[in-house]
Short mmCIF file of C-alpha atoms in Angstrom, two decimals:
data_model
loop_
_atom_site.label_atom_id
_atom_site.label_comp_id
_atom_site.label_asym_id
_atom_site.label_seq_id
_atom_site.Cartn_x
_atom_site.Cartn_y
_atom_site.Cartn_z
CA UNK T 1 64.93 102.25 27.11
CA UNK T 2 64.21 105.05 24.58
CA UNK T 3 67.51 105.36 23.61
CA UNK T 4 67.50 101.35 22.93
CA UNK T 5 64.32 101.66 20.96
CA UNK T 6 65.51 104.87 18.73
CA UNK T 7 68.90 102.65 18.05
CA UNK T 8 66.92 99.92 16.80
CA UNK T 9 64.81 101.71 14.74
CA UNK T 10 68.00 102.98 13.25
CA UNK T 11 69.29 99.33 12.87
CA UNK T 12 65.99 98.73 11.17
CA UNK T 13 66.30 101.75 8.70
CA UNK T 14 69.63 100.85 7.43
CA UNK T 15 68.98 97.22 7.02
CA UNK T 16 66.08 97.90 5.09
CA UNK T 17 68.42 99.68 2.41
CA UNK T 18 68.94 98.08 -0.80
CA UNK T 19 72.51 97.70 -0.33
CA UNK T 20 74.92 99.26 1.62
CA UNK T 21 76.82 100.63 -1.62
CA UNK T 22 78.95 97.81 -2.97
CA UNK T 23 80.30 100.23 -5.70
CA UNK T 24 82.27 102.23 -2.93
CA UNK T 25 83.30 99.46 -0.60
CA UNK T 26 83.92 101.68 2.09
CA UNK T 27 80.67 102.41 2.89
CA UNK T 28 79.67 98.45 2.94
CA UNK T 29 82.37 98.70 5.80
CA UNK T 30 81.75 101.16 7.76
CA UNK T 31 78.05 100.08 7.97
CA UNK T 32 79.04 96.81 8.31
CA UNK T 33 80.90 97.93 11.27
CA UNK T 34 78.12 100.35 12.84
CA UNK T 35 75.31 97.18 12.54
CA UNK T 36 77.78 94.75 13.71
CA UNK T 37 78.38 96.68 17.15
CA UNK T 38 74.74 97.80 17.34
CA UNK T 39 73.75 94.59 16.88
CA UNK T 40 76.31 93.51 19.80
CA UNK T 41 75.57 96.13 22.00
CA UNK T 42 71.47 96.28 21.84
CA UNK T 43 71.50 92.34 21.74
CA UNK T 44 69.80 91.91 24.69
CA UNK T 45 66.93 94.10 24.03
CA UNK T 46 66.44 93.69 20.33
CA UNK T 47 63.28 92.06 19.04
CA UNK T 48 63.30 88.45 17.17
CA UNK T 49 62.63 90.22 14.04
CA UNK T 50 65.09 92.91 14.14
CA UNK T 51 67.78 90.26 14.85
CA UNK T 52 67.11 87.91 11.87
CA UNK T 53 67.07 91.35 9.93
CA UNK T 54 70.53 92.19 11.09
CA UNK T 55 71.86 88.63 10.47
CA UNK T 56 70.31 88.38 7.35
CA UNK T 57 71.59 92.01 6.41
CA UNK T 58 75.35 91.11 7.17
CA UNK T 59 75.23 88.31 5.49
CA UNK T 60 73.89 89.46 2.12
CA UNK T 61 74.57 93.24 2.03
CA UNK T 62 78.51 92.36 3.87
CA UNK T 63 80.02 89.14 3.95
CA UNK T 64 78.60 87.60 0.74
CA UNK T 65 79.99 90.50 -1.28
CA UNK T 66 83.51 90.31 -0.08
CA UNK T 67 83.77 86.20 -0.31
CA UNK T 68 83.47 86.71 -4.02
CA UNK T 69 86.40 90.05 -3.32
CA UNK T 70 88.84 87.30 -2.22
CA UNK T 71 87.85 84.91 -4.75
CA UNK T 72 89.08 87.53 -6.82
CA UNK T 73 92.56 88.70 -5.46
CA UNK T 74 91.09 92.31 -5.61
CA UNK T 75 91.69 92.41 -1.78
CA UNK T 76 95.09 93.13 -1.19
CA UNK T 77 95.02 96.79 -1.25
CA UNK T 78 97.74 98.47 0.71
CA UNK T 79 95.73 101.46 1.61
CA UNK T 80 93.86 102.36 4.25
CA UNK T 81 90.49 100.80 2.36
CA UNK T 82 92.90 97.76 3.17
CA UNK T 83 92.18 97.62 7.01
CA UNK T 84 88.57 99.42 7.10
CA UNK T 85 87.30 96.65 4.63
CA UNK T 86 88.85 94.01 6.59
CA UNK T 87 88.10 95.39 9.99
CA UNK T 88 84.15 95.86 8.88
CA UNK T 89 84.24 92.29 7.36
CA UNK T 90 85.50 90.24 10.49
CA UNK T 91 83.12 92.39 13.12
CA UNK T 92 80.28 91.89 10.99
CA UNK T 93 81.56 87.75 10.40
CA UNK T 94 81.67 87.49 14.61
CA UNK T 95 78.57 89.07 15.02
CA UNK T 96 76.38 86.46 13.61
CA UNK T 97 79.13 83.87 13.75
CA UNK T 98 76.32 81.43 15.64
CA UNK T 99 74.89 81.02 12.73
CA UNK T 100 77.60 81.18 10.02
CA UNK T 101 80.86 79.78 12.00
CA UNK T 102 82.70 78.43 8.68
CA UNK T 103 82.04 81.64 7.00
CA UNK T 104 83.56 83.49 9.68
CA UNK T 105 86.37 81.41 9.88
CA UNK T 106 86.91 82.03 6.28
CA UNK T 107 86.29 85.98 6.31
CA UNK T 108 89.12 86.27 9.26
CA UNK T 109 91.47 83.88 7.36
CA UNK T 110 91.67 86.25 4.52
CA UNK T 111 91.39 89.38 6.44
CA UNK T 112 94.46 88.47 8.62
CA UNK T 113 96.01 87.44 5.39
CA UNK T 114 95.35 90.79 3.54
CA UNK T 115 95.80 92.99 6.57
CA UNK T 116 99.70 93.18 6.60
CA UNK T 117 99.68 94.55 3.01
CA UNK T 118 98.52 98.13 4.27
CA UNK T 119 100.47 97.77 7.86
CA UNK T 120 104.01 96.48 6.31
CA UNK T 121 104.56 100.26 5.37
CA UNK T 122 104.28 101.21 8.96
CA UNK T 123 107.90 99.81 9.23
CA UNK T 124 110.38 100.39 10.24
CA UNK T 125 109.95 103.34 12.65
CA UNK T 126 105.44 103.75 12.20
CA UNK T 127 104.86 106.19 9.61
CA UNK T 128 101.67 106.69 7.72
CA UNK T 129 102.78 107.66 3.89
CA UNK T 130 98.91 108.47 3.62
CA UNK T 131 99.58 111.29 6.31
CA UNK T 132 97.62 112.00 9.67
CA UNK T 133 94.26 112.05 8.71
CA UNK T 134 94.08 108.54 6.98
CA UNK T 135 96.62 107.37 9.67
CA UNK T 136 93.74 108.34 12.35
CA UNK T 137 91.01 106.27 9.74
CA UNK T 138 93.37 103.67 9.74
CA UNK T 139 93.55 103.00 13.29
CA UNK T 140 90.72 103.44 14.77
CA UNK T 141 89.54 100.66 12.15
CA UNK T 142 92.72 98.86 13.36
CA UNK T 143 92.25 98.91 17.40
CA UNK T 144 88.67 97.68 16.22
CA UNK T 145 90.01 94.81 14.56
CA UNK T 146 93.02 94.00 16.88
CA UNK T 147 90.37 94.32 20.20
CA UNK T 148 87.80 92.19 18.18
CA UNK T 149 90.05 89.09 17.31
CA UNK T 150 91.98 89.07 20.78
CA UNK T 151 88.23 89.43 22.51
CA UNK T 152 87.12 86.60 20.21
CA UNK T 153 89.60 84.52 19.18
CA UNK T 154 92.32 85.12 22.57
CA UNK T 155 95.01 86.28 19.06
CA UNK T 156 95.27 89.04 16.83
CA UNK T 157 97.42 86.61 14.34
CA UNK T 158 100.49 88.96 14.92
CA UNK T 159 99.06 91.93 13.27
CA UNK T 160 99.94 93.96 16.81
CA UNK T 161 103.39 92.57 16.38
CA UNK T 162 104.12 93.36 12.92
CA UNK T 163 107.08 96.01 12.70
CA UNK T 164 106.04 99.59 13.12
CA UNK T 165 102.87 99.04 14.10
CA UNK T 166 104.28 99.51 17.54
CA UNK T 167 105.34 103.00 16.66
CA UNK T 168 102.57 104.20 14.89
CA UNK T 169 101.38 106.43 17.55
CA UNK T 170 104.50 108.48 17.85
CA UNK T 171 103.93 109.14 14.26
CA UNK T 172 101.11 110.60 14.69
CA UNK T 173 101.73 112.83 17.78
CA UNK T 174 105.32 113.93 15.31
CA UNK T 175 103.11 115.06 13.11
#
């Protein structure tokens, strides 16, 4: 129970924050990501007020911010900021999909859209040109992503399927 209560708190703090740091979109992701799963996790135990915080959080501080990103084309970045932003984006759209289903719809539609533009230089054989370190970021943002939508949705779109991607681990353990 204590542990419940300090991770709320936490929840809290950070949803309480102005923003989440649009100007450096990784950190909108990444938080994103940790108040999505918090929020999924603690569920059960979270007060009425803490949850319409974390809704309301995700949707203004997260998902607002990056419908305007695709309005824009600016989301089609073949880096690794490719597949965290994405990743962050669709865990934080499921988590308060009750109450925002055509939004989430629309956040994984684009996401699964922009995702292959960072994995398509996985092929042919699963290298990372952005070496081992952003190949780790990479992919643990990926499993996230590919676990989320087949938990959620019963397909991952063919992300999983996309050449290389199979092979990306032996990449990693060559290098």
């Amino acid at each position: 129970k204590r542990f419940a209560e300090k991770a709320e708190k936490e929840l809290v703090h950070v949803c309480n924050y102005q923003d989440w740091d649009p100007a450096h979109y990784l950190d909108v992701a990444e938080m994103t990501t940790a108040v999505a799963i918090g929020y999924d996790w603690l569920y059960d135990v979270l007060s009425p007020v803490t949850k319409q915080l974390i809704v309301s959080s995700i949707k203004t501080k997260a998902l607002d911010l990056v419908v305007e990103e695709y309005k824009t084309g600016n989301s089609d970045s073949w880096t690794n900021w490719n597949v965290v932003c994405n990743t962050g984006m669709v865990l934080g759209a499921l988590a308060i999909e009750e109450y925002y289903p055509e939004l989430t719809q629309h956040i994984i539609g684009e996401a699964v859209k922009y995702v292959p533009n960072c994995l398509k230089h996985l092929a042919p054989d699963g290298v990372c040109y952005e070496g081992p370190a952003y190949w780790g970021y990479t992919n643990m943002y990926l499993s996230l992503l590919l676990k989320a939508l087949n938990d959620n949705l019963g397909q991952d779109f063919g992300l999983s399927e996309m050449q290389g991607v199979d092979k990306s681990v032996l990449y990693y353990m060559h290098s």
